[in-house]
XYZ file of C-alpha atoms in Angstrom:
194
model
C 6.259 12.950 -67.624
C 9.441 15.000 -67.633
C 10.884 16.331 -64.392
C 10.224 19.888 -65.622
C 6.536 19.094 -65.995
C 5.991 18.401 -62.284
C 3.438 20.736 -60.825
C 4.813 23.605 -58.791
C 3.573 22.296 -55.418
C 5.272 18.907 -55.857
C 8.427 20.657 -57.069
C 8.453 22.725 -53.871
C 7.964 19.621 -51.688
C 10.899 17.811 -53.321
C 13.113 20.913 -53.124
C 12.280 21.314 -49.426
C 13.109 17.676 -48.696
C 16.417 17.952 -50.573
C 17.370 20.767 -48.205
C 15.915 19.284 -45.004
C 17.978 16.074 -45.265
C 21.032 18.116 -44.274
C 19.788 17.918 -40.695
C 19.088 14.208 -40.523
C 17.564 13.096 -37.276
C 15.745 9.950 -36.394
C 13.571 11.953 -34.019
C 10.202 12.527 -35.773
C 9.664 15.849 -33.968
C 13.050 17.174 -35.064
C 12.441 15.967 -38.620
C 9.227 17.994 -38.608
C 11.120 21.039 -37.349
C 13.731 20.759 -40.105
C 11.064 20.377 -42.787
C 9.299 23.467 -41.406
C 12.565 25.432 -41.337
C 13.506 24.311 -44.857
C 10.049 25.370 -46.037
C 10.601 28.884 -44.660
C 13.887 29.056 -46.569
C 12.765 27.632 -49.928
C 9.210 28.799 -50.540
C 9.534 32.519 -49.646
C 12.893 32.675 -51.505
C 11.410 31.315 -54.731
C 8.155 33.253 -54.370
C 10.178 36.463 -53.966
C 11.900 35.758 -57.303
C 8.549 34.972 -58.876
C 6.729 38.018 -57.518
C 9.532 40.398 -58.474
C 9.448 39.079 -62.042
C 5.658 39.342 -62.118
C 5.850 42.937 -60.880
C 7.745 43.657 -64.107
C 5.115 41.941 -66.267
C 6.858 38.580 -66.646
C 5.402 35.102 -66.196
C 7.248 32.865 -63.767
C 7.051 29.605 -61.826
C 9.292 27.374 -59.739
C 10.825 24.484 -61.698
C 12.646 21.522 -60.196
C 15.946 20.634 -61.874
C 16.584 16.879 -61.899
C 20.385 17.218 -61.704
C 20.148 20.059 -59.196
C 17.757 18.054 -57.040
C 20.039 14.996 -57.052
C 23.163 17.040 -56.258
C 21.388 18.950 -53.480
C 19.851 15.819 -51.987
C 23.057 13.754 -52.064
C 25.407 16.450 -50.747
C 22.993 17.544 -48.025
C 22.208 13.943 -47.030
C 25.897 13.015 -46.779
C 26.659 16.263 -44.967
C 23.925 15.560 -42.435
C 24.821 11.909 -41.999
C 28.540 12.561 -41.510
C 27.995 15.911 -39.691
C 30.052 17.852 -42.258
C 28.235 21.171 -41.811
C 27.716 21.719 -45.554
C 24.404 22.990 -46.913
C 23.697 23.661 -50.587
C 20.547 24.442 -52.518
C 20.473 24.017 -56.289
C 17.316 21.884 -56.526
C 15.432 24.229 -58.753
C 14.998 27.698 -60.114
C 12.347 30.226 -60.950
C 11.720 30.086 -64.694
C 10.908 33.553 -66.012
C 9.406 34.440 -69.373
C 8.916 38.092 -70.276
C 6.645 39.320 -73.066
C 9.176 41.941 -74.064
C 11.940 39.400 -74.714
C 15.106 38.846 -72.763
C 15.439 40.281 -69.284
C 17.987 43.051 -68.973
C 20.755 43.167 -66.385
C 18.712 45.325 -63.992
C 15.611 43.110 -64.043
C 17.756 39.979 -63.777
C 19.651 41.465 -60.832
C 16.569 42.678 -58.984
C 14.800 39.359 -59.470
C 17.857 37.436 -58.263
C 18.327 39.791 -55.293
C 14.761 39.291 -54.039
C 15.316 35.668 -52.955
C 18.385 36.067 -50.712
C 17.069 39.337 -49.253
C 13.894 37.501 -48.266
C 16.015 34.840 -46.522
C 18.008 37.537 -44.714
C 14.808 39.194 -43.478
C 13.361 35.879 -42.260
C 16.662 35.022 -40.522
C 16.785 38.380 -38.729
C 13.129 38.162 -37.666
C 13.628 34.644 -36.292
C 16.820 35.706 -34.483
C 15.125 38.648 -32.756
C 11.979 36.652 -32.002
C 14.137 33.931 -30.451
C 15.822 36.525 -28.236
C 12.447 37.435 -26.722
C 10.983 33.905 -26.479
C 13.717 32.180 -24.512
C 11.340 30.329 -22.159
C 9.970 27.658 -24.500
C 12.603 25.135 -25.687
C 10.485 23.875 -28.615
C 9.806 27.374 -29.964
C 13.455 28.248 -29.371
C 14.585 25.214 -31.406
C 12.157 25.979 -34.238
C 13.309 29.607 -34.441
C 16.974 28.567 -34.339
C 16.445 26.165 -37.262
C 14.526 28.797 -39.248
C 17.377 31.227 -38.566
C 19.998 28.647 -39.605
C 18.312 27.506 -42.820
C 17.567 31.035 -44.004
C 21.066 32.299 -43.170
C 22.718 29.421 -45.037
C 20.429 29.670 -48.073
C 20.974 33.449 -48.325
C 24.757 33.152 -48.069
C 25.029 30.188 -50.438
C 22.828 31.855 -53.066
C 24.874 35.065 -52.925
C 28.104 33.290 -53.882
C 28.932 34.849 -57.274
C 29.160 31.628 -59.262
C 26.712 30.795 -62.076
C 23.898 29.812 -61.894
C 23.516 31.141 -58.331
C 21.800 34.463 -57.601
C 25.035 36.105 -56.455
C 26.558 36.473 -59.917
C 23.393 38.134 -61.254
C 23.224 40.541 -58.309
C 26.955 41.356 -58.554
C 26.653 42.185 -62.270
C 23.658 44.435 -61.567
C 24.756 46.226 -58.378
C 28.082 45.558 -56.654
C 27.146 47.553 -53.541
C 23.851 45.705 -53.026
C 25.657 42.388 -53.486
C 28.459 43.384 -51.073
C 26.082 44.484 -48.325
C 23.867 41.404 -48.719
C 26.703 38.865 -48.735
C 28.315 40.548 -45.725
C 25.054 40.442 -43.751
C 24.380 36.833 -44.759
C 27.959 35.859 -43.834
C 27.582 37.462 -40.395
C 24.252 35.695 -39.887
C 25.798 32.377 -40.922
C 28.658 33.027 -38.485
C 26.076 33.627 -35.734
C 24.452 30.281 -36.562
C 27.753 28.559 -35.837
C 27.923 30.280 -32.451
C 24.294 29.584 -31.443
């Protein structure tokens, strides 16, 4: 079986683990928290791409990239182990096939934009929820990790370098890209201060 032929659920699990290793901890509870937080960053991001494409009549699914998975896993593992503070996510992509042929710049941009915007929304919701639930340390930690993972994934994906989402969004709508990368940068800055 080729790596591309993995079913979508297994592809998601491997992508989540490649991201979660950035926060290595030998505490089983904390490992569970990081897997949960990584799940909130990966699955909604990729489903947002998929649903946006489907709204335009295209077929789509999440595909794990073997090279992307290895790069993501190794860099995030080493970053977590040596406390480098680096987080990347290039484990996979949403494969899109449209009946009407190639996707135009607008459809490509909107589909790419959906993922990081979803991460920004989740980060903001977790930040505000955390502000009101300051009494429970476990809930506070979970919300902080959800905030951190989603902020980092949004910012990283908006960097305008192929094959990341940022270059597709920038080509489609410079203003939308500028606002989104600024918000994600500010959220990522807040993570560092939390």
